[in-house]
DNA sequence: CACGATTATATGTCTAGACATATAAGTCAA
DNA sequence: TTGACTTATATGTCTAGACATATAATCGTG
C-alpha cells in the first residue's frame, strides 16, 4: 500500500514546484492556526515579491486553496482564511446504487414505505421550510450482494420538485431518481454515530444496540430545499474512507 | 443537465467565463454517463481548437476537474474520466486544539499515557511497516470548555520522526506538535461507528454502550509512515458537518 | 449627516508563447 | 522474445504582459 513509488532515494526529497510550495506554506500556516480564520493572506503582488515569481503562479496556488475551501477570495478586498467547518469534511454527493455497482457488487433495492402527505410540523422542521406544502416520505433499503447495506429515510419537498409526484420509487431508488432529475446547487452532510433501534436493527439484520454510522444529507436547489435524507449504515462493517495528498 | 436556454434574460443568466463553460461541458458529459469511467477526454490541443482559446484556458478547466477528482491526468497519455469514488470522503487534516479554539471554546488537554517502546507486531501492522523500530505510544484526551471532546490513541514512528523522541507531550498535544514539526504528504481517514467500551466511556464521561464516532487517520511523509491515530468522539454530541456547493 | 458618484485596487480571466518532464510507443540489438 | 535505447507527445509549470470586473474607500453634493 501507501504509494509504493520508492524510486526516491532516502533523503533525496524531490523539490516541489513553486506554486505547490506556496500553497503548502499557506496551508500549513492555516492548519496550524498561525493564520486564524478571518486572517488576510498577503496580496498576490506581495507573494509575487516574496517568491519572486509571476502573478499567475501565486494565483494558481491561491485558486487551488479557494477550490479546497481553505480560503475565500474577495475582489478588491483580498483573500481570507475561512472558518473551519468543524473538522471540515467534504463528502461527494453520491448515488448508493452507482457506488455499489462500481464496487462490482450486485445492487438490491427494497421499498419499505412510500407515502404522500401534507408536511407535518416535524417535516417542516426537518426540511427547514415554514409553509406546509406536500411532501413525499420514503423508507427503503439498499443492499449489496443481498446483504443489507443501508436503510434510508427520505423526505422530498414537492413544492420544490413537483415532478417527483409522478415518479415511481418502487424499483428506482429515490436518490438515483433525484440525481438524474434535479440538479442540486448545495448540500450539507452530517455524520454521527448512534446505536441501532429496533426498526433499524431489523432492517439491517444487526443486533439492537450495535453501532450505526448515520449520514444526514440536505440538498438544496438555489434557496429551496429539495430533499432531506438520513442513512443508517451498520457501523461495524461500513467505513468511509478518504485518501488525499497534501503536497 | 439543462445548460440549454441561457439567453439574454435581463437580470439573470450571466454568461459564465470560458474556462467554466469548458469545465461544465466536460462535467456534464461525465455525470450523465456520456463519457464513462476510463474514457479519454479530448487532448488540450483539441479543446483549444474547439473552444478557440489558449492552452492555459483549457488547462485551467482540466486542472480543476482533476483537483475535484473527476478526471485523472497522465503525462503523454491524456486525461481520463475517473471511476466514481466509493462514497469518497475528504476530511481536511486538522488540529483539534485549533479546531476547538476556533469555535471560541476553551481547550483542555490531558495526557493519559505516554511511553516509548520497540514496535510490537500489532504496532507494526498498524503503522504498515515491517521492520521493528522504536515507537511512541500516546493516549490523551481533548476537552472543550472542560467537557471531554475526544480521546486519542496515537502511535508515532520514531524511525520516521526521530525528533519526536525529545518532544514533551505532557502539555502539548502530539497532533499539534506533529503539524508544526513534520510536514505530511499524504493522509488517509477512515470513519466508523462503535459503541463505547469501558475505558473510552470513562474517558469521555459517557455510558458504556453509547455510540462513538471513530476517526482513524494515517499520515505519511513521502513513503514513510509518520503516525497512526484513532480518535473516539461521543457520537451523540459530536457531528462532522460539511457544506458544499455543486453548481 | 446621509447618500450617490467616482476612483483605486485586488482579484478574475485570458493570451501566446517557453522549457521541463514523464512516458507510451517505436526501434534495434542480443 | 526480450531488454535497452530513442523519440514523440501530452501534460506540468511558468512568464510577462493584457483587459475585465467587483467593490472598498474616498469624495462631493444636497
Coordinates of C-alpha atoms (C1' of nucleotides) in Angstrom, one line a residue:
Chain A
X1 CA 0.0 0.0 0.0
X2 CA 1.0 3.5 0.7
X3 CA 2.2 4.5 -2.7
X4 CA 5.0 2.1 -3.4
X5 CA 6.8 4.6 -5.6
X6 CA 10.1 4.1 -3.9
X7 CA 12.3 5.4 -6.7
X8 CA 13.2 8.3 -4.4
X9 CA 16.5 7.8 -2.6
X10 CA 16.1 8.3 1.2
X11 CA 16.8 11.8 1.9
X12 CA 16.6 13.0 -1.6
X13 CA 13.4 15.0 -1.1
X14 CA 12.3 16.0 -4.5
X15 CA 11.8 19.7 -4.8
X16 CA 8.2 20.5 -5.2
X17 CA 7.2 23.0 -7.8
X18 CA 7.0 26.6 -6.8
X19 CA 3.2 27.0 -6.8
X20 CA 2.9 23.9 -4.7
X21 CA 5.4 25.2 -2.2
X22 CA 3.4 28.5 -2.0
X23 CA 0.2 26.5 -1.5
X24 CA 1.8 24.3 1.2
X25 CA 3.3 27.2 3.0
X26 CA -0.1 28.9 3.3
X27 CA -1.9 25.7 4.0
X28 CA 0.5 25.0 6.9
X29 CA 0.0 28.4 8.4
X30 CA -3.7 27.9 8.3
X31 CA -3.8 24.4 9.6
X32 CA -1.5 25.1 12.5
X33 CA -3.6 28.2 13.5
X34 CA -0.8 30.6 12.8
X35 CA -3.2 32.4 10.4
X36 CA -6.5 32.1 12.1
X37 CA -9.9 32.2 10.4
X38 CA -10.5 35.7 9.0
X39 CA -6.8 36.5 8.7
X40 CA -6.0 38.2 5.4
X41 CA -3.5 36.4 3.3
X42 CA -0.8 38.5 1.7
X43 CA -1.9 40.1 -1.6
X44 CA -0.9 38.4 -4.8
X45 CA 1.7 41.0 -5.6
X46 CA 3.2 40.6 -2.2
X47 CA 3.5 36.9 -2.7
X48 CA 5.0 37.6 -6.1
X49 CA 7.7 39.6 -4.5
X50 CA 8.3 37.1 -1.7
X51 CA 8.6 34.1 -4.0
X52 CA 10.0 36.1 -7.0
X53 CA 7.6 34.7 -9.5
X54 CA 4.8 35.9 -11.8
X55 CA 1.3 36.6 -10.7
X56 CA -0.1 33.6 -12.5
X57 CA 1.9 31.3 -10.3
X58 CA 0.7 32.7 -7.0
X59 CA -2.8 32.9 -8.5
X60 CA -2.7 29.2 -9.2
X61 CA -1.7 28.4 -5.6
X62 CA -4.5 30.7 -4.2
X63 CA -7.1 29.4 -6.6
X64 CA -6.5 25.8 -5.5
X65 CA -6.8 26.8 -1.9
X66 CA -10.0 28.5 -2.7
X67 CA -11.3 25.5 -4.5
X68 CA -10.4 23.4 -1.5
X69 CA -12.4 25.9 0.6
X70 CA -9.5 26.8 2.8
X71 CA -9.6 30.4 1.9
X72 CA -12.1 32.8 0.5
X73 CA -11.2 35.3 -2.2
X74 CA -12.9 38.7 -2.5
X75 CA -12.3 41.2 -5.2
X76 CA -10.7 44.3 -4.1
X77 CA -10.6 43.1 -0.5
X78 CA -8.1 40.2 -0.7
X79 CA -8.0 36.6 0.3
X80 CA -9.1 35.4 3.8
X81 CA -8.7 32.3 5.8
X82 CA -12.1 30.6 6.1
X83 CA -13.6 29.5 9.3
X84 CA -13.0 25.7 9.6
X85 CA -16.2 23.7 9.1
X86 CA -15.8 22.0 12.5
X87 CA -13.4 19.3 11.4
X88 CA -14.3 20.3 7.9
X89 CA -15.4 17.4 5.8
X90 CA -16.3 17.1 2.2
X91 CA -18.4 14.1 1.1
X92 CA -19.1 14.0 -2.5
X93 CA -22.8 13.5 -3.1
X94 CA -23.1 10.0 -4.4
X95 CA -25.6 7.6 -5.5
X96 CA -25.7 4.4 -3.5
X97 CA -26.6 2.3 -6.4
X98 CA -23.7 3.6 -8.5
X99 CA -21.5 3.2 -5.5
X100 CA -22.3 -0.4 -5.0
X101 CA -22.2 -1.4 -8.7
X102 CA -18.9 0.4 -9.1
X103 CA -17.5 -1.9 -6.4
X104 CA -18.5 -4.8 -8.6
X105 CA -21.2 -6.0 -6.2
X106 CA -24.8 -6.6 -7.1
X107 CA -27.2 -3.9 -6.0
X108 CA -30.5 -4.6 -4.4
X109 CA -33.3 -2.2 -3.5
X110 CA -36.4 -2.7 -1.4
X111 CA -39.0 0.0 -0.9
X112 CA -40.3 -0.2 2.6
X113 CA -42.7 2.6 2.6
X114 CA -43.7 5.5 0.4
X115 CA -46.4 7.9 1.1
X116 CA -47.5 11.4 0.2
X117 CA -48.8 13.8 2.8
X118 CA -49.1 17.4 3.8
X119 CA -46.0 18.4 5.7
X120 CA -46.3 17.9 9.4
X121 CA -44.6 20.3 11.8
X122 CA -41.7 17.7 12.1
X123 CA -41.4 17.5 8.4
X124 CA -41.3 21.3 8.0
X125 CA -38.6 21.5 10.7
X126 CA -36.6 18.8 9.0
X127 CA -36.8 20.5 5.6
X128 CA -36.2 23.9 7.1
X129 CA -39.3 25.4 5.5
X130 CA -42.2 27.3 7.1
X131 CA -45.1 26.7 4.8
X132 CA -47.0 23.5 4.8
X133 CA -46.8 22.0 1.3
X134 CA -47.0 18.4 0.2
X135 CA -44.1 16.1 0.8
X136 CA -43.2 12.5 -0.1
X137 CA -42.0 10.3 2.7
X138 CA -39.9 7.3 1.7
X139 CA -38.3 4.5 3.6
X140 CA -36.2 2.0 1.7
X141 CA -33.2 -0.3 2.0
X142 CA -30.2 -0.7 -0.2
X143 CA -28.3 -4.0 -0.3
X144 CA -25.1 -5.2 -1.8
X145 CA -24.8 -8.9 -2.8
X146 CA -28.1 -9.4 -0.9
X147 CA -26.6 -8.1 2.4
X148 CA -28.3 -5.0 3.8
X149 CA -26.1 -2.1 3.1
X150 CA -28.0 0.9 4.4
X151 CA -31.5 2.0 5.3
X152 CA -32.8 5.3 4.0
X153 CA -35.4 7.6 5.4
X154 CA -36.2 10.4 3.0
X155 CA -38.4 13.4 2.7
X156 CA -38.9 15.2 -0.7
X157 CA -40.4 18.6 -0.9
X158 CA -43.0 18.5 -3.6
X159 CA -43.2 22.2 -3.8
X160 CA -39.6 22.3 -5.0
X161 CA -39.8 19.1 -7.0
X162 CA -43.3 18.7 -8.3
X163 CA -42.1 16.1 -10.9
X164 CA -41.4 13.7 -8.0
X165 CA -45.1 13.2 -7.5
X166 CA -45.3 11.1 -10.6
X167 CA -42.1 9.2 -10.2
X168 CA -42.2 5.5 -9.4
X169 CA -40.0 4.7 -6.5
X170 CA -40.9 1.1 -6.2
X171 CA -38.0 0.0 -8.3
X172 CA -35.8 3.1 -8.7
X173 CA -34.2 4.4 -5.6
X174 CA -35.2 8.0 -4.9
X175 CA -31.6 9.1 -4.7
X176 CA -30.9 8.0 -8.2
X177 CA -34.0 9.5 -9.5
X178 CA -33.3 12.8 -7.9
X179 CA -29.7 12.9 -9.1
X180 CA -30.9 12.4 -12.6
X181 CA -33.8 14.8 -12.5
X182 CA -33.0 17.6 -10.1
X183 CA -29.7 19.5 -10.3
X184 CA -28.7 20.5 -6.8
X185 CA -26.7 23.5 -6.0
X186 CA -25.9 23.0 -2.4
X187 CA -25.7 20.1 0.0
X188 CA -24.9 19.5 3.6
X189 CA -23.7 16.3 5.2
X190 CA -23.6 15.5 8.8
X191 CA -22.0 12.3 10.1
X192 CA -22.7 10.9 13.5
X193 CA -23.0 7.7 15.4
X194 CA -25.9 6.1 17.1
X195 CA -26.9 2.7 18.3
X196 CA -29.4 0.7 16.4
X197 CA -33.0 0.9 17.5
X198 CA -35.4 -1.9 16.9
X199 CA -36.6 -0.9 13.5
X200 CA -33.1 -0.1 12.1
X201 CA -31.7 -3.3 13.6
X202 CA -34.3 -5.4 11.9
X203 CA -33.8 -3.7 8.5
X204 CA -30.0 -4.1 8.6
X205 CA -30.0 -7.5 10.1
X206 CA -27.9 -6.5 13.1
X207 CA -28.4 -6.6 16.8
X208 CA -30.3 -3.8 18.7
X209 CA -27.7 -1.7 20.4
X210 CA -24.9 -2.2 17.8
X211 CA -23.3 0.9 16.4
X212 CA -24.5 2.6 13.3
X213 CA -23.0 5.3 11.2
X214 CA -25.5 8.0 10.3
X215 CA -25.3 10.3 7.4
X216 CA -27.8 13.2 7.2
X217 CA -27.8 14.9 3.9
X218 CA -29.8 18.0 3.0
X219 CA -29.9 19.2 -0.6
X220 CA -30.9 22.5 -2.0
X221 CA -31.7 23.9 -5.4
X222 CA -31.0 27.6 -5.2
X223 CA -32.6 28.6 -1.9
X224 CA -35.2 25.9 -1.9
X225 CA -34.9 22.6 -0.1
X226 CA -35.0 19.6 -2.4
X227 CA -34.7 16.7 0.0
X228 CA -33.6 15.6 3.4
X229 CA -32.3 12.1 3.8
X230 CA -30.9 10.0 6.7
X231 CA -28.9 6.9 6.0
X232 CA -28.1 4.3 8.6
X233 CA -25.1 2.1 7.9
X234 CA -24.0 -0.8 10.0
X235 CA -21.1 0.7 11.8
X236 CA -19.1 -2.4 12.3
X237 CA -18.9 -3.2 8.6
X238 CA -19.3 0.1 6.9
X239 CA -16.4 2.6 6.6
X240 CA -16.0 5.9 5.0
X241 CA -12.5 6.0 3.6
X242 CA -10.7 9.0 2.2
X243 CA -7.2 9.3 0.9
X244 CA -5.7 12.5 0.0
X245 CA -2.4 14.3 -0.7
X246 CA -1.1 17.3 1.0
X247 CA 1.9 18.1 -1.2
Chain B
X1 CA -28.1 18.9 -17.1
X2 CA -30.0 21.6 -18.9
X3 CA -27.4 24.0 -19.9
X4 CA -29.9 24.9 -22.5
X5 CA -31.6 28.2 -23.0
X6 CA -29.1 30.6 -21.4
X7 CA -30.2 33.5 -23.5
X8 CA -30.2 37.1 -22.5
X9 CA -32.8 37.3 -19.8
X10 CA -32.4 40.8 -18.5
X11 CA -31.5 40.4 -14.8
X12 CA -30.3 36.8 -14.7
X13 CA -28.3 34.3 -16.7
X14 CA -24.9 36.0 -16.8
X15 CA -22.6 34.4 -19.3
X16 CA -20.1 32.2 -17.5
X17 CA -16.5 32.6 -18.3
X18 CA -15.0 30.4 -21.0
X19 CA -13.0 28.0 -18.8
X20 CA -16.0 27.5 -16.6
X21 CA -18.0 26.6 -19.7
X22 CA -15.4 24.1 -20.7
X23 CA -15.4 22.6 -17.3
X24 CA -19.2 22.4 -17.1
X25 CA -19.4 20.8 -20.6
X26 CA -17.0 18.1 -19.6
X27 CA -18.5 17.7 -16.2
X28 CA -22.0 17.2 -17.7
X29 CA -20.8 14.6 -20.1
X30 CA -19.2 12.7 -17.2
X31 CA -22.1 13.0 -14.9
X32 CA -24.7 11.9 -17.5
X33 CA -22.6 8.9 -18.4
X34 CA -21.9 10.0 -21.9
X35 CA -18.3 9.8 -21.1
X36 CA -18.0 6.7 -18.9
X37 CA -15.1 6.0 -16.5
X38 CA -11.9 5.3 -18.4
X39 CA -13.0 7.4 -21.3
X40 CA -10.3 9.7 -22.6
X41 CA -11.1 13.3 -22.7
X42 CA -10.0 15.3 -25.8
X43 CA -6.5 16.5 -25.7
X44 CA -5.8 20.0 -24.7
X45 CA -4.9 20.8 -28.3
X46 CA -8.3 19.6 -29.5
X47 CA -10.1 21.6 -26.8
X48 CA -8.1 24.7 -27.8
X49 CA -9.4 24.3 -31.3
X50 CA -12.9 23.5 -30.3
X51 CA -13.2 26.5 -28.0
X52 CA -10.8 28.7 -29.9
X53 CA -8.8 29.7 -26.9
X54 CA -5.3 29.3 -25.5
X55 CA -3.9 26.2 -23.8
X56 CA -3.8 27.8 -20.4
X57 CA -7.6 28.2 -20.5
X58 CA -8.4 24.6 -21.2
X59 CA -5.6 23.7 -18.8
X60 CA -7.3 25.6 -16.0
X61 CA -10.6 23.8 -16.7
X62 CA -9.0 20.4 -16.7
X63 CA -6.9 21.1 -13.6
X64 CA -9.9 22.0 -11.6
X65 CA -11.6 18.8 -12.7
X66 CA -8.5 16.9 -11.7
X67 CA -8.5 18.6 -8.3
X68 CA -12.1 17.6 -7.9
X69 CA -11.1 14.0 -8.7
X70 CA -13.5 13.8 -11.6
X71 CA -10.7 13.1 -14.1
X72 CA -7.2 11.8 -13.9
X73 CA -4.4 13.3 -15.9
X74 CA -1.4 11.3 -17.1
X75 CA 1.5 12.7 -18.9
X76 CA 1.8 11.7 -22.5
X77 CA -1.3 9.6 -22.2
X78 CA -4.0 12.2 -21.8
X79 CA -6.9 12.8 -19.3
X80 CA -9.3 10.2 -18.3
X81 CA -12.7 10.0 -16.6
X82 CA -12.1 8.5 -13.1
X83 CA -14.1 5.7 -11.6
X84 CA -16.6 7.2 -9.2
X85 CA -15.3 7.1 -5.7
X86 CA -16.6 4.8 -3.0
X87 CA -18.6 7.4 -1.2
X88 CA -15.4 9.3 -1.4
X89 CA -14.9 11.5 1.7
X90 CA -12.3 14.1 2.2
X91 CA -11.5 15.3 5.7
X92 CA -9.1 18.0 5.9
X93 CA -6.4 17.2 8.3
X94 CA -6.9 19.4 11.3
X95 CA -5.5 20.1 14.7
X96 CA -8.1 19.5 17.4
X97 CA -6.7 22.3 19.5
X98 CA -7.0 24.8 16.7
X99 CA -10.5 23.4 15.9
X100 CA -11.7 23.9 19.4
X101 CA -10.2 27.4 19.9
X102 CA -11.6 28.4 16.5
X103 CA -15.0 27.7 17.8
X104 CA -14.4 30.1 20.7
X105 CA -14.3 27.4 23.3
X106 CA -11.6 26.8 25.8
X107 CA -9.2 24.0 25.0
X108 CA -8.1 21.4 27.6
X109 CA -5.6 18.6 27.2
X110 CA -4.8 15.7 29.5
X111 CA -2.1 13.3 28.8
X112 CA -3.2 9.8 29.9
X113 CA -0.3 7.7 29.0
X114 CA 3.0 8.2 27.0
X115 CA 5.6 5.5 26.6
X116 CA 8.3 4.6 24.2
X117 CA 8.9 1.0 23.1
X118 CA 10.2 -1.2 20.4
X119 CA 7.3 -1.7 18.0
X120 CA 5.3 -4.8 18.7
X121 CA 3.8 -6.9 15.9
X122 CA 0.5 -5.0 16.4
X123 CA 2.2 -1.7 16.2
X124 CA 4.0 -2.6 13.0
X125 CA 0.7 -3.8 11.5
X126 CA -1.0 -0.6 12.5
X127 CA 1.8 1.5 11.0
X128 CA 2.1 -0.6 8.0
X129 CA 5.8 -1.1 8.4
X130 CA 7.8 -4.4 8.5
X131 CA 10.9 -3.5 10.5
X132 CA 10.7 -3.2 14.2
X133 CA 11.9 0.2 15.2
X134 CA 11.1 2.4 18.1
X135 CA 7.7 3.9 18.5
X136 CA 6.0 6.3 20.9
X137 CA 2.6 5.3 22.2
X138 CA 0.3 8.1 23.5
X139 CA -3.1 8.2 25.0
X140 CA -4.6 11.6 25.7
X141 CA -7.8 13.4 25.9
X142 CA -9.0 16.7 24.4
X143 CA -11.8 18.7 26.0
X144 CA -13.7 21.8 25.1
X145 CA -15.0 24.0 28.0
X146 CA -13.9 21.3 30.3
X147 CA -16.2 18.7 28.7
X148 CA -14.4 15.7 27.2
X149 CA -14.3 16.2 23.4
X150 CA -12.3 13.3 22.2
X151 CA -9.9 10.6 23.3
X152 CA -6.9 10.0 21.2
X153 CA -4.7 6.9 20.8
X154 CA -1.6 7.5 18.8
X155 CA 1.4 5.8 17.5
X156 CA 4.4 7.7 16.2
X157 CA 7.1 6.0 14.2
X158 CA 10.4 7.2 15.6
X159 CA 12.4 6.0 12.7
X160 CA 10.5 8.5 10.5
X161 CA 10.3 11.2 13.1
X162 CA 13.3 10.9 15.4
X163 CA 12.8 14.4 16.7
X164 CA 9.7 13.3 18.4
X165 CA 11.8 11.4 21.0
X166 CA 12.7 14.6 22.7
X167 CA 9.3 16.3 22.4
X168 CA 7.3 16.9 25.5
X169 CA 3.8 15.8 25.1
X170 CA 2.7 16.4 28.7
X171 CA 1.3 19.8 27.8
X172 CA 1.4 20.0 24.0
X173 CA -1.0 17.6 22.1
X174 CA 1.0 15.4 19.8
X175 CA -1.2 16.3 16.8
X176 CA -0.2 20.0 17.2
X177 CA 3.4 19.1 17.7
X178 CA 3.5 16.9 14.6
X179 CA 1.7 19.5 12.5
X180 CA 4.3 22.0 13.4
X181 CA 7.3 19.8 13.0
X182 CA 6.5 17.2 10.4
X183 CA 5.1 18.2 7.0
X184 CA 2.8 15.4 5.8
X185 CA 2.4 14.5 2.2
X186 CA -0.4 12.0 2.3
X187 CA -3.1 11.0 4.7
X188 CA -5.9 8.6 5.0
X189 CA -9.0 8.9 7.1
X190 CA -11.5 6.2 7.9
X191 CA -14.7 7.0 9.7
X192 CA -16.7 4.4 11.5
X193 CA -19.0 3.9 14.4
X194 CA -18.5 1.8 17.5
X195 CA -20.1 1.5 21.0
X196 CA -18.0 2.8 23.9
X197 CA -16.0 0.2 25.8
X198 CA -15.3 0.7 29.4
X199 CA -12.1 2.7 29.0
X200 CA -13.5 5.0 26.4
X201 CA -16.7 5.5 28.3
X202 CA -14.7 6.6 31.4
X203 CA -12.5 9.0 29.5
X204 CA -15.4 10.6 27.7
X205 CA -17.8 10.6 30.7
X206 CA -20.4 8.7 28.8
X207 CA -22.2 5.4 29.4
X208 CA -20.7 2.1 28.3
X209 CA -22.5 1.0 25.2
X210 CA -23.3 4.5 23.9
X211 CA -22.3 5.3 20.4
X212 CA -18.9 6.7 19.4
X213 CA -17.7 8.2 16.1
X214 CA -14.3 6.9 15.3
X215 CA -11.8 8.5 13.1
X216 CA -8.7 6.7 12.1
X217 CA -6.1 8.8 10.5
X218 CA -2.8 7.6 9.0
X219 CA -0.2 10.1 7.9
X220 CA 2.8 9.6 5.6
X221 CA 5.8 11.7 4.7
X222 CA 6.8 10.5 1.2
X223 CA 6.6 6.8 1.5
X224 CA 7.3 6.6 5.3
X225 CA 4.6 6.3 7.9
X226 CA 4.6 9.2 10.3
X227 CA 1.8 8.4 12.7
X228 CA -1.4 6.5 13.2
X229 CA -4.1 7.9 15.3
X230 CA -7.5 6.8 16.4
X231 CA -9.9 9.4 17.8
X232 CA -13.1 8.5 19.7
X233 CA -15.8 11.2 19.8
X234 CA -19.0 10.9 21.7
X235 CA -21.4 10.1 18.9
X236 CA -24.5 11.7 20.4
X237 CA -22.9 15.1 20.7
X238 CA -20.2 15.2 18.1
X239 CA -21.0 15.8 14.5
X240 CA -19.0 16.1 11.4
X241 CA -20.6 18.7 9.3
X242 CA -19.8 19.5 5.7
X243 CA -21.4 22.0 3.5
X244 CA -20.5 22.3 -0.2
X245 CA -21.7 23.6 -3.5
X246 CA -22.3 21.7 -6.6
X247 CA -23.1 24.3 -9.2
Chain C
dC1 C1' -25.0 63.9 8.2
dA2 C1' -26.7 61.0 4.5
dC3 C1' -26.2 59.3 0.0
dG4 C1' -24.8 58.9 -4.6
dA5 C1' -20.9 59.2 -7.8
dT6 C1' -16.1 58.4 -8.6
dT7 C1' -11.8 56.1 -8.1
dA8 C1' -8.4 52.9 -6.7
dT9 C1' -7.3 48.3 -6.3
dA10 C1' -7.3 43.3 -5.8
dT11 C1' -8.9 39.5 -7.9
dG12 C1' -10.8 37.0 -12.4
dT13 C1' -9.8 35.7 -16.7
dC14 C1' -7.1 35.2 -20.8
dT15 C1' -3.1 35.1 -24.2
dA16 C1' 0.9 33.4 -26.8
dG17 C1' 4.5 32.0 -26.1
dA18 C1' 8.6 28.9 -23.3
dC19 C1' 11.0 24.9 -21.4
dA20 C1' 10.6 20.7 -18.4
dT21 C1' 9.3 16.0 -17.7
dA22 C1' 7.2 11.7 -17.6
dT23 C1' 6.0 8.1 -20.5
dA24 C1' 3.7 5.5 -24.5
dA25 C1' 5.4 3.8 -28.4
dG26 C1' 8.6 2.6 -31.7
dT27 C1' 13.4 0.8 -32.9
dC28 C1' 17.1 -2.0 -32.7
dA29 C1' 20.3 -5.3 -30.9
dA30 C1' 21.3 -9.6 -28.2
Chain D
dT1 C1' 11.3 -12.8 -27.3
dT2 C1' 13.3 -9.7 -24.5
dG3 C1' 15.6 -5.8 -22.9
dA4 C1' 17.8 -1.3 -23.7
dC5 C1' 17.7 2.8 -26.1
dT6 C1' 15.4 6.6 -28.6
dT7 C1' 11.7 9.5 -29.9
dA8 C1' 7.4 11.7 -30.0
dT9 C1' 4.0 13.8 -27.4
dA10 C1' 0.7 15.3 -23.8
dT11 C1' 0.8 17.3 -19.7
dG12 C1' 3.2 20.3 -15.9
dT13 C1' 4.8 24.6 -14.8
dC14 C1' 5.9 29.3 -15.6
dT15 C1' 6.3 34.2 -17.6
dA16 C1' 5.1 39.0 -18.7
dG17 C1' 2.1 41.0 -20.1
dA18 C1' -3.5 42.4 -21.1
dC19 C1' -8.2 43.9 -20.1
dA20 C1' -12.5 42.9 -17.2
dT21 C1' -15.0 43.4 -13.0
dA22 C1' -16.5 43.8 -8.4
dT23 C1' -16.1 46.6 -4.6
dA24 C1' -13.9 49.2 -0.5
dA25 C1' -12.7 53.8 0.1
dT26 C1' -13.0 58.3 -1.0
dC27 C1' -15.0 62.5 -2.4
dG28 C1' -18.7 65.7 -3.4
dT29 C1' -23.2 67.3 -3.1
dG30 C1' -27.6 68.1 -1.1

